[in-house]
CSV table of C-alpha atoms and ligand atoms in Angstrom, one decimal:
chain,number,residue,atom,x,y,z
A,1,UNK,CA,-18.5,12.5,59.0
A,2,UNK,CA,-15.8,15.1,59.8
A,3,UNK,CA,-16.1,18.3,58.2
A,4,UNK,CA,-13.3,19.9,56.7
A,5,UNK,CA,-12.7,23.8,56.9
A,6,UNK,CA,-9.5,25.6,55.9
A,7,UNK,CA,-6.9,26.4,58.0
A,8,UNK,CA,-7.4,30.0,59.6
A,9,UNK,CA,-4.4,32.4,58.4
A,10,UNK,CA,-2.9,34.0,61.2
A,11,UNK,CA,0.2,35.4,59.1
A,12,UNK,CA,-1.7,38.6,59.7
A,13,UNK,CA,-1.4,38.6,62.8
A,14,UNK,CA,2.5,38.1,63.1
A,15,UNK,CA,3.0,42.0,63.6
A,16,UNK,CA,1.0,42.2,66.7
A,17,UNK,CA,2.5,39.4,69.1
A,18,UNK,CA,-0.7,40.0,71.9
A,19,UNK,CA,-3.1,38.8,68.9
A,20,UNK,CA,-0.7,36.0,67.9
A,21,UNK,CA,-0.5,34.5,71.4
A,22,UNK,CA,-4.5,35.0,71.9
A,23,UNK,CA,-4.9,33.1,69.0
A,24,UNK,CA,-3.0,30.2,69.8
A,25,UNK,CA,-4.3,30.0,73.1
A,26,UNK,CA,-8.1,30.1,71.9
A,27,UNK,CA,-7.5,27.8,68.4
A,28,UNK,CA,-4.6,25.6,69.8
A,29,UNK,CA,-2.7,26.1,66.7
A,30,UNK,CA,-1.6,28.7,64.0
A,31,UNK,CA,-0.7,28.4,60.5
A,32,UNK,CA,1.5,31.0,59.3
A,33,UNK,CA,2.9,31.6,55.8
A,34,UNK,CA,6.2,32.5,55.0
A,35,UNK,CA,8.0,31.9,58.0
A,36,UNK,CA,11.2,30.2,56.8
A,37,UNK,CA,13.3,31.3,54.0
A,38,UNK,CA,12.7,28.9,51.3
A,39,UNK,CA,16.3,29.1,49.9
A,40,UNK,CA,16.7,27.6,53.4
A,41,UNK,CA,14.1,25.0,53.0
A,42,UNK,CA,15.2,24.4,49.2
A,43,UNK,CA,18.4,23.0,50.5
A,44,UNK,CA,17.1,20.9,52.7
A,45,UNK,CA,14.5,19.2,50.1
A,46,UNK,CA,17.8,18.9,47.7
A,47,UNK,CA,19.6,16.8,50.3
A,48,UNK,CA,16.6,14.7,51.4
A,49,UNK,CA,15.4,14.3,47.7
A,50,UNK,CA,19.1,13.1,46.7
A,51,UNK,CA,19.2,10.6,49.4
A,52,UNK,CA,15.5,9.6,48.3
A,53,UNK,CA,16.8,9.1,44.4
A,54,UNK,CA,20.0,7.3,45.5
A,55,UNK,CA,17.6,5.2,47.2
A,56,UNK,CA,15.5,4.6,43.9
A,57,UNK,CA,12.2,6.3,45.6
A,58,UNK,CA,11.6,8.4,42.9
A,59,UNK,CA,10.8,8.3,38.9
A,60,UNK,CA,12.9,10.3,36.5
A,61,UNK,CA,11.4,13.9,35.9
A,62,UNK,CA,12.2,16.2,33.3
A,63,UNK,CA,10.1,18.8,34.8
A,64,UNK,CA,11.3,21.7,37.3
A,65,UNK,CA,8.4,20.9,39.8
A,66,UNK,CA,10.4,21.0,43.7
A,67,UNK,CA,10.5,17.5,43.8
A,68,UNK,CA,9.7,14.2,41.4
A,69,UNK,CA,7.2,11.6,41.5
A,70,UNK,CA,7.7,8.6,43.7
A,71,UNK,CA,8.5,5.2,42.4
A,72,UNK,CA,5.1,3.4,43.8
A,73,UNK,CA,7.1,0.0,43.8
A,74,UNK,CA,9.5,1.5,46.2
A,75,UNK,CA,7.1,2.3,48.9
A,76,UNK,CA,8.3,1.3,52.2
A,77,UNK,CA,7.2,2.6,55.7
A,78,UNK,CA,8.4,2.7,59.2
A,79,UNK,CA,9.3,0.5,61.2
A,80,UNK,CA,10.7,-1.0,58.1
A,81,UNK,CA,14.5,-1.1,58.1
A,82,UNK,CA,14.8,-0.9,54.4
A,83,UNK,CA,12.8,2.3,55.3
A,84,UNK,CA,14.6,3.1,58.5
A,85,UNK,CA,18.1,3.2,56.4
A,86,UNK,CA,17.3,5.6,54.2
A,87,UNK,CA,15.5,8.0,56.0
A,88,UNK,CA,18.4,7.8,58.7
A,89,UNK,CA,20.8,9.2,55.4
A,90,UNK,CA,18.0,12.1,55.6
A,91,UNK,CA,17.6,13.2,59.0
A,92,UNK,CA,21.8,12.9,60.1
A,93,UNK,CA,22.6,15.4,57.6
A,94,UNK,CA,23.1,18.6,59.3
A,95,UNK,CA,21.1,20.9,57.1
A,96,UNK,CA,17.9,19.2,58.6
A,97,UNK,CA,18.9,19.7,62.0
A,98,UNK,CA,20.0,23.3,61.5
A,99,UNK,CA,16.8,24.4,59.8
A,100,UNK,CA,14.8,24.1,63.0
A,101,UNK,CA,16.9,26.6,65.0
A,102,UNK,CA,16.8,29.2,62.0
A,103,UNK,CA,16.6,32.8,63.4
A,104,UNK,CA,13.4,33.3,62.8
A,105,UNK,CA,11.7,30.3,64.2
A,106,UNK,CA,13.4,31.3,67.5
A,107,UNK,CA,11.8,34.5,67.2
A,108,UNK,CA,8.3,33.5,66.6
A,109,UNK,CA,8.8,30.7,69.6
A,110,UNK,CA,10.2,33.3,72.1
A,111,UNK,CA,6.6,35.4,71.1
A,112,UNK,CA,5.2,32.3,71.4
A,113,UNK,CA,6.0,30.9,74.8
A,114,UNK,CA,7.1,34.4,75.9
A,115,UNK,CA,10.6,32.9,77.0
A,116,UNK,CA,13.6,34.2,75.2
A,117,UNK,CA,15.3,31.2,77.0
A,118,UNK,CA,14.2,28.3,74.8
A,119,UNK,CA,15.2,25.0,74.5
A,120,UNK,CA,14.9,23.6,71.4
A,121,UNK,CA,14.0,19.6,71.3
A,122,UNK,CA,17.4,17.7,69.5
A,123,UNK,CA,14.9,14.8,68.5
A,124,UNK,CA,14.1,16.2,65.1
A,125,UNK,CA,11.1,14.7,63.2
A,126,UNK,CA,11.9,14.1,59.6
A,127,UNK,CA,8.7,12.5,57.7
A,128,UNK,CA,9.2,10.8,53.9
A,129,UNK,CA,5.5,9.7,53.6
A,130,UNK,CA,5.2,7.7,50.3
A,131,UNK,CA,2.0,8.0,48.2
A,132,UNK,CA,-0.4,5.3,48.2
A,133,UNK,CA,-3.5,4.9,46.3
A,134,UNK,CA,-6.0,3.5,49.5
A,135,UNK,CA,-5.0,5.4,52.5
A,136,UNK,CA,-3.6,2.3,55.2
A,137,UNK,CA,-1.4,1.7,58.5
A,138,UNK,CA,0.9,4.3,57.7
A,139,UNK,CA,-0.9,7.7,58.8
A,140,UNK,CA,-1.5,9.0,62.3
A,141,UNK,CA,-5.1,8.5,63.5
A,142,UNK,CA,-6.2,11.8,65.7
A,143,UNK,CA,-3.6,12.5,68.9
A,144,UNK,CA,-2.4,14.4,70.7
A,145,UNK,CA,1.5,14.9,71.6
A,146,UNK,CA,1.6,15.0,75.1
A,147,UNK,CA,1.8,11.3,75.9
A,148,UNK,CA,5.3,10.8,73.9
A,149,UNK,CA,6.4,14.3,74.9
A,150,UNK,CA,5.5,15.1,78.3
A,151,UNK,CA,7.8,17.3,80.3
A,152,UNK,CA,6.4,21.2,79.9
A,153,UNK,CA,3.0,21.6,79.5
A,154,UNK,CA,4.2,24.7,77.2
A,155,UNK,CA,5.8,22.8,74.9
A,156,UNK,CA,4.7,23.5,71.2
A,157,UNK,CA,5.2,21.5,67.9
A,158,UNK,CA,6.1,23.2,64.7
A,159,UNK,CA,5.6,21.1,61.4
A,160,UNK,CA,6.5,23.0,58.2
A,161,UNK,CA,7.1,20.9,54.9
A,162,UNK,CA,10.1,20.6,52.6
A,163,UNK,CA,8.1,20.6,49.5
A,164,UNK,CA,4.2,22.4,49.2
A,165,UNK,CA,1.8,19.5,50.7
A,166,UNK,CA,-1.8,19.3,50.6
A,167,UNK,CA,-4.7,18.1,48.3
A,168,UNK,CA,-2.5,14.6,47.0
A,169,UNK,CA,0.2,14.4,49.2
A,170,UNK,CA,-2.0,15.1,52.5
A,171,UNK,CA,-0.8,17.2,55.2
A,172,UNK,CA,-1.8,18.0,58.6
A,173,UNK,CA,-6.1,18.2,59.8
A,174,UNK,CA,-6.3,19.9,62.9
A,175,UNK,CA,-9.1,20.1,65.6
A,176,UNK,CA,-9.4,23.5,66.8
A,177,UNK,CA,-9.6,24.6,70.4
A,178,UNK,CA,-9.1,20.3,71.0
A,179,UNK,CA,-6.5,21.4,73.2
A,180,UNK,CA,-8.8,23.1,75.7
A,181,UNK,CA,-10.1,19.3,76.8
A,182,UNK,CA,-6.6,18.3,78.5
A,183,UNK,CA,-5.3,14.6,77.8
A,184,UNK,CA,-7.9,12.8,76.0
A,185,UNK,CA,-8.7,8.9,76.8
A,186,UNK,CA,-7.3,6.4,74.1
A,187,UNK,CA,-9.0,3.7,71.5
A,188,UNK,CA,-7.2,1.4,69.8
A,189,UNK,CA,-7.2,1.9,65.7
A,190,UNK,CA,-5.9,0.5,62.6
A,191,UNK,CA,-3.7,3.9,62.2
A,192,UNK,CA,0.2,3.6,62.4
A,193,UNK,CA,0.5,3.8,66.0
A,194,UNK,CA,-2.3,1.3,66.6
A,195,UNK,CA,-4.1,3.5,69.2
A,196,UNK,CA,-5.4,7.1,68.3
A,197,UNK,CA,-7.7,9.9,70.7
A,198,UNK,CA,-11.3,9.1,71.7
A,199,UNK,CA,-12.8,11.8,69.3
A,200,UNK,CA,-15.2,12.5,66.8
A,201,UNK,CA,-15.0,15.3,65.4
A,202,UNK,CA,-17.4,17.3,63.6
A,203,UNK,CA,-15.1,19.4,61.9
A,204,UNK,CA,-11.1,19.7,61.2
A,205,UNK,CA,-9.4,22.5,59.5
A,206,UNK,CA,-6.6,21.3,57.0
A,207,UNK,CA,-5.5,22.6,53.4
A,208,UNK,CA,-2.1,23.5,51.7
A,209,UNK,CA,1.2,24.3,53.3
A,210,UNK,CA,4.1,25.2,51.2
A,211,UNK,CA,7.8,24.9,51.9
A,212,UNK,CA,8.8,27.8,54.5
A,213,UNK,CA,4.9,27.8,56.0
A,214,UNK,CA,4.7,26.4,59.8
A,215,UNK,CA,1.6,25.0,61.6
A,216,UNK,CA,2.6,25.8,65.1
A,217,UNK,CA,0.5,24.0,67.9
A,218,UNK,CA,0.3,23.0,71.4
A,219,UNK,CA,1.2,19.7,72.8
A,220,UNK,CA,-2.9,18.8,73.7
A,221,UNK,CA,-3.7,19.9,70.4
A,222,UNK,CA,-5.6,17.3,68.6
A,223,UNK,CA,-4.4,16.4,65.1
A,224,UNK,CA,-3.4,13.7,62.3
A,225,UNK,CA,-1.5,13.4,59.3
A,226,UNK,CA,-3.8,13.0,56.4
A,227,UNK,CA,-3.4,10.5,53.4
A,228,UNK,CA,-0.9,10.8,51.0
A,229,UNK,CA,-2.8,9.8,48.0
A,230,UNK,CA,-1.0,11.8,45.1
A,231,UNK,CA,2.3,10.9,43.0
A,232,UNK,CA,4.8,12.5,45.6
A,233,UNK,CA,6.4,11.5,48.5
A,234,UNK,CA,5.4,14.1,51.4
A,235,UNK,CA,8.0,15.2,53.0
A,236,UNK,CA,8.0,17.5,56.3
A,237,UNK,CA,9.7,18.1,59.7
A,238,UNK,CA,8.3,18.7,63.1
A,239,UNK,CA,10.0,19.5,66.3
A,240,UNK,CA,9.3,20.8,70.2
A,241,UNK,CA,10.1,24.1,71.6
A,242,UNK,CA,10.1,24.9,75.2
A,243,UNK,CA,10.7,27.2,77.5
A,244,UNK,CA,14.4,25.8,78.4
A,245,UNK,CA,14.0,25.3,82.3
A,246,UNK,CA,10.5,23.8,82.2
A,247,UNK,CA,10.7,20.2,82.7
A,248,UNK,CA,11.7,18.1,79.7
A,249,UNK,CA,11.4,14.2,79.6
A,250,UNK,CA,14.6,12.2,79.2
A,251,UNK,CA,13.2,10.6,76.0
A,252,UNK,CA,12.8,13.9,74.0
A,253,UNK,CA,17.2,14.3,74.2
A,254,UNK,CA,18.8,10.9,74.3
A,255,UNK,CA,18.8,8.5,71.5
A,256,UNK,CA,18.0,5.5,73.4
A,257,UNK,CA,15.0,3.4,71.5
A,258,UNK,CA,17.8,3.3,68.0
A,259,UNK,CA,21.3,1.8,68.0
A,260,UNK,CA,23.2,4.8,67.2
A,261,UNK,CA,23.3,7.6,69.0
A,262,UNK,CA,24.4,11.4,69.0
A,263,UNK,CA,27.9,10.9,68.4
A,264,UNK,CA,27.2,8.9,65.2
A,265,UNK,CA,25.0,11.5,64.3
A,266,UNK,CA,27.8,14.2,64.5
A,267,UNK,CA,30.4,12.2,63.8
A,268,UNK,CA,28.9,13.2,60.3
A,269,UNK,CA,29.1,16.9,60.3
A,270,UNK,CA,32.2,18.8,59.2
A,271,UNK,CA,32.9,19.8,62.2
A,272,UNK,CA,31.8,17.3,64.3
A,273,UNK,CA,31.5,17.9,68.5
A,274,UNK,CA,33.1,21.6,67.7
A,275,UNK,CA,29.8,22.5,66.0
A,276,UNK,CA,27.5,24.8,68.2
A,277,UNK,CA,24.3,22.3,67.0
A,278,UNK,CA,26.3,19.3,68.3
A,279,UNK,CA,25.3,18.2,71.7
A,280,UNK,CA,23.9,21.9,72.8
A,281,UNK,CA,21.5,21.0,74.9
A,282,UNK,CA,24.0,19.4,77.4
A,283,UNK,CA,25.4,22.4,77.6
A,284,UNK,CA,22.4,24.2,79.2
A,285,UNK,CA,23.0,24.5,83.0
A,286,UNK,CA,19.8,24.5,84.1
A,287,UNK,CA,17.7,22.3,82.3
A,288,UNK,CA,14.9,20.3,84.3
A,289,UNK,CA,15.5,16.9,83.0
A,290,UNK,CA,12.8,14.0,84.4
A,291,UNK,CA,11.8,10.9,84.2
A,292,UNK,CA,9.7,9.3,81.1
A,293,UNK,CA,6.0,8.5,82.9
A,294,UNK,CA,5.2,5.3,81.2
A,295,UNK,CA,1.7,5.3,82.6
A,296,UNK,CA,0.5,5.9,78.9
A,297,UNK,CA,2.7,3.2,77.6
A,298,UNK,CA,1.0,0.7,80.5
A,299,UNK,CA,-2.3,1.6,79.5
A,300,UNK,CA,-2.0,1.3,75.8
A,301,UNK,CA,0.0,-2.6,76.2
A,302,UNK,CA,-2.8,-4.0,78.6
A,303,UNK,CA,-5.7,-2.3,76.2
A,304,UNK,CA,-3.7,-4.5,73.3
A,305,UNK,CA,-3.6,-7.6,75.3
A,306,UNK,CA,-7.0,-7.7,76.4
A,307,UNK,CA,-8.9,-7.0,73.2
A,308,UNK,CA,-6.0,-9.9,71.9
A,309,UNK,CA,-7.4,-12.3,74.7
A,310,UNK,CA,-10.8,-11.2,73.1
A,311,UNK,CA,-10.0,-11.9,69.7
A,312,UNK,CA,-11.3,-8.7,68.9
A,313,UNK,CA,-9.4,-8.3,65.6
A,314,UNK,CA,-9.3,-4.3,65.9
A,315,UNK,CA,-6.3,-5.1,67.9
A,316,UNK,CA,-4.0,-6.1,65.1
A,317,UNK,CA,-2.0,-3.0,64.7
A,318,UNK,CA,-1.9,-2.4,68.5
A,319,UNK,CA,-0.8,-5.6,69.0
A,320,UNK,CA,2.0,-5.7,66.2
A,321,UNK,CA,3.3,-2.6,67.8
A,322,UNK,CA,3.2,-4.1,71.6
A,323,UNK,CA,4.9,-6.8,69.9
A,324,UNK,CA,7.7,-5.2,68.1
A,325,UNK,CA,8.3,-2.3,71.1
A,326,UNK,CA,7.3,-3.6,74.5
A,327,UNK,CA,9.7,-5.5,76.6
A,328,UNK,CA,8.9,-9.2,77.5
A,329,UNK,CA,6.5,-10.8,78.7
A,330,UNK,CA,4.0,-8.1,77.1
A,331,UNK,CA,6.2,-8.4,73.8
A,332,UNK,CA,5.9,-12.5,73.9
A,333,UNK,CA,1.7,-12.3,74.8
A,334,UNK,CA,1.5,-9.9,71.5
A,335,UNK,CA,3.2,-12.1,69.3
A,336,UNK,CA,1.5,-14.8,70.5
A,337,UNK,CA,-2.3,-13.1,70.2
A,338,UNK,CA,-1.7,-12.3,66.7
A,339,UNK,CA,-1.1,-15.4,65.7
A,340,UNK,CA,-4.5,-16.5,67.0
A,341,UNK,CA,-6.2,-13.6,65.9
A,342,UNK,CA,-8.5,-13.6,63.3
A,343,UNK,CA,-8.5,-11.5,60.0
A,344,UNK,CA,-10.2,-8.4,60.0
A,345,UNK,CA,-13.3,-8.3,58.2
A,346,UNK,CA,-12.7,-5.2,56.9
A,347,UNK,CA,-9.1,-4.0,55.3
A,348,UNK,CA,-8.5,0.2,55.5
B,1,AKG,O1,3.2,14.5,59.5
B,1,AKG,C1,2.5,13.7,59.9
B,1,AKG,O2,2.0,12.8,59.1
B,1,AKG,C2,2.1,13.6,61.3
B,1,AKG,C3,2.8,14.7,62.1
B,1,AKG,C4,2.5,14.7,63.6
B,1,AKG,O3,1.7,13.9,64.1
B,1,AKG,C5,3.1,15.6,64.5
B,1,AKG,O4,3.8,16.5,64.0
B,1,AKG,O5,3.0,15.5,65.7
């Protein structure tokens, strides 16, 4: 059983930058209040709440609270490309995009990293996680970043919310000082992305955030998203800062694994390629761009096929996403396991 502690304040500790950076380096992650404007953040919600109700994701309120109830008979999660359409309307619109390069978050992430020259990760994470009643596929088990971001080792996440999250709409848990172990060995789990960190943790610190908050932490940090149990969607954003000439995988720029692209995305803003958000990373001379290592990828397909050849019925999410993402002949084995696999005794 994982004991749960509050997250340790460090908005004290933003006027002295030496204690900031000693705390990240000895907790692995800082939660700081009142970072970003939330005027800025209001908009933001506005936009992504308007797509949602266009959508018909929420109920009718008559109340002024930042955002209404979801529409439970709505619910739809990724990879599904009822969900995929609509949260694509979110995360194009500009607003989103420009948020995470607001003044002040540079600031912090210069302190941070202690690089003025920072490069600023285009492949924006926006997160419309609908309530359900028993927690299921949809959340993050325990991870770490590293293996889908690779490239700079000083690379650091922030996730801040569009609307307050916590006790009902779940938020972030954290394992402090989890970053100290390095890359942590894999088992596979019932949890969205089928495979989650080799931990068990005695004690995770979690609790409220609330719109212009950030939880900053470092790409071997250990964390998850928690259930979203309450009546609203959550709704948050979380994106990679380096220091601009360390390297940076090919996969963290590009759009490659959807069918759209950059210029679709800017084709959308007012002023399209003439914007200074469009396409600015290209414009950074000396970026270190490499390869993706897909030794993690590997490693994760074979541990899916093998527990399939097992039957071991654990493997159901792990195979479903080997299935849906891997490239043949992994992709065709998947398909074909779970087919043969048999229920789990047990449903999350
Ligand atoms: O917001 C969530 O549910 C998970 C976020 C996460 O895993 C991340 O920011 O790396």
């Amino acid at each position: 059983m994982t004991e749960l502690q509050s997250f340790f304040d460090a908005t004290p500790l933003l006027d002295s930058p030496a204690a900031l950076v000693e705390r990240l380096r000895s907790d692995g992650y800082l939660h700081l209040r009142g970072v970003l404007p939330v005027s800025d953040v209001a908009a933001v919600r506005r936009h992504v709440l308007a797509v949602a109700d266009e959508a018909g994701w929420l109920l009718p309120s008559v109340t002024d609270e930042p955002a209404p109830p979801a529409d439970t008979r709505a619910a739809v999660w990724d990879p599904a490309p009822a969900y995929r359409s609509v949260h694509r309307r979110m995360w194009t619109h500009r607003d989103v995009h420009a948020l995470m390069h607001h003044p002040r978050l540079l600031s912090l992430l210069t302190t941070l990293t202690g690089h003025v020259d920072l490069l600023v990760h285009p492949r924006k994470v926006l997160r419309a996680v609908h309530p359900r009643p028993v927690p299921g596929p949809a959340e993050t088990g325990w991870h770490q970043d590293w293996p889908e971001i690779q490239g700079s080792e000083n690379t650091l996440t922030v996730w801040t919310p569009l609307a307050p999250a916590g006790p009902g709409t779940g938020a972030l848990a954290i394992l402090p000082a989890s970053h100290r172990d390095g890359t942590l060995p894999l088992r596979l789990a019932s949890t969205a992305v089928g495979w989650e960190a080799n931990v068990h943790p005695q004690r995770a610190h979690t609790g409220p955030v609330a719109p212009g908050d950030v939880l900053v932490f470092t790409a071997h940090t250990v964390h998850r998203g928690t259930p979203n149990t309450g009546r609203h969607l959550r709704l948050s954003l979380d994106v990679r800062y380096q220091p601009a000439r360390e390297p940076i995988s090919e996969t963290c720029l590009e759009l490659r694994d959807e069918p759209y692209g950059w210029d679709s995305v800017y084709d959308q803003w007012p002023a399209r390629d003439g914007d200074p958000l469009a396409y600015y990373w290209r414009r950074h001379t000396r970026l270190n761009v490499v390869p993706y290592d897909p030794r993690f990828d590997v490693w994760r397909e074979r541990t899916a096929l093998a527990a399939g050849e097992r039957r071991d019925p654990g493997a159901r999410r792990a195979l479903e996403i080997t299935a849906a993402y891997s490239a043949p002949p992994a992709a065709t084995r998947a398909a074909a396991l779970l087919r043969a696999l048999p229920a789990a005794r047990t449903a999350r």
